[in-house]
Short mmCIF file of C-alpha atoms in Angstrom, two decimals:
data_model
loop_
_atom_site.label_atom_id
_atom_site.label_comp_id
_atom_site.label_asym_id
_atom_site.label_seq_id
_atom_site.Cartn_x
_atom_site.Cartn_y
_atom_site.Cartn_z
CA ILE K 26 49.88 -13.48 -108.75
CA GLU K 27 49.06 -9.93 -109.79
CA PHE K 28 49.02 -8.74 -113.38
CA ILE K 29 49.11 -5.02 -114.18
CA PRO K 30 48.58 -3.92 -117.79
CA GLN K 31 51.42 -2.08 -119.45
CA SER K 32 50.80 1.63 -119.68
CA GLU K 33 50.14 3.06 -123.12
CA THR K 34 47.84 0.14 -124.01
CA ILE K 35 44.09 0.24 -124.52
CA ILE K 36 43.49 -2.29 -121.75
CA ALA K 37 45.48 -0.16 -119.28
CA SER K 38 42.88 2.58 -119.67
CA ILE K 39 40.21 0.17 -118.38
CA ILE K 40 41.83 -2.48 -116.16
CA LYS K 41 43.72 -1.58 -113.00
CA ASN K 42 44.92 -5.12 -112.27
CA VAL K 43 44.05 -8.82 -112.37
CA GLU K 44 44.82 -10.96 -109.34
CA ILE K 45 44.91 -14.76 -109.53
CA THR K 46 44.80 -16.77 -106.31
CA PHE K 47 45.68 -20.45 -106.26
CA LYS K 48 44.25 -23.09 -103.94
CA GLU K 49 46.45 -23.84 -100.93
CA ASP K 50 48.01 -26.88 -102.65
CA GLU K 51 48.79 -24.63 -105.69
CA HIS K 52 47.46 -27.22 -108.13
CA TYR K 53 44.71 -25.05 -109.58
CA VAL K 54 43.19 -21.58 -109.62
CA TYR K 55 40.86 -20.73 -106.74
CA GLN K 56 39.94 -17.17 -107.64
CA ILE K 57 40.37 -14.48 -110.31
CA HIS K 58 39.73 -10.87 -109.30
CA ILE K 59 39.60 -8.20 -112.03
CA ARG K 60 39.66 -4.57 -110.86
CA GLU K 61 38.71 -1.77 -113.23
CA LYS K 62 39.98 1.79 -113.03
CA ASN K 63 36.44 3.13 -112.53
CA GLY K 64 36.11 1.14 -109.26
CA ASP K 65 34.11 -1.78 -110.66
CA SER K 66 35.38 -5.29 -110.09
CA THR K 67 34.61 -8.86 -111.05
CA ARG K 68 35.49 -11.82 -108.86
CA LEU K 69 35.35 -15.39 -110.19
CA THR K 70 35.57 -18.06 -107.48
CA PHE K 71 35.97 -21.70 -108.46
CA SER K 72 34.53 -24.38 -106.19
CA ASP K 73 34.21 -28.14 -106.44
CA THR K 74 37.08 -28.07 -108.94
CA ARG K 75 37.88 -31.42 -110.50
CA ILE K 76 41.02 -31.99 -112.53
CA ASN K 77 41.22 -34.14 -115.69
CA VAL K 78 37.67 -35.45 -115.42
CA PRO K 79 36.38 -36.81 -118.75
CA ILE K 80 33.85 -34.53 -120.45
CA ASN K 81 30.99 -36.00 -122.42
CA PRO K 82 31.39 -34.94 -126.10
CA VAL K 83 27.72 -33.90 -126.13
CA ALA K 84 28.65 -30.98 -123.84
CA TRP K 85 30.62 -29.44 -126.73
CA LYS K 86 27.86 -29.67 -129.36
CA VAL K 87 26.23 -26.37 -130.28
CA LYS K 88 22.52 -26.49 -130.95
CA PRO K 89 21.34 -24.47 -133.93
CA HIS K 90 19.46 -21.27 -133.13
CA VAL K 91 15.81 -21.67 -134.09
CA GLN K 92 13.64 -18.61 -134.68
#
């Protein structure tokens, strides 16, 4: 799936397109590729993806910043 920002928006001045690739079985995202107008790009590739696995509540706790 390819997303192209609408012209006349702030994001359109920066982002050329965003491409989302699904795993072969189409159950989850495999890769997100963001291309910028200046030629830079960011590619996020997901591996060892597990669906609906319980997450320990401790993972969501934010530790206070200590100086």
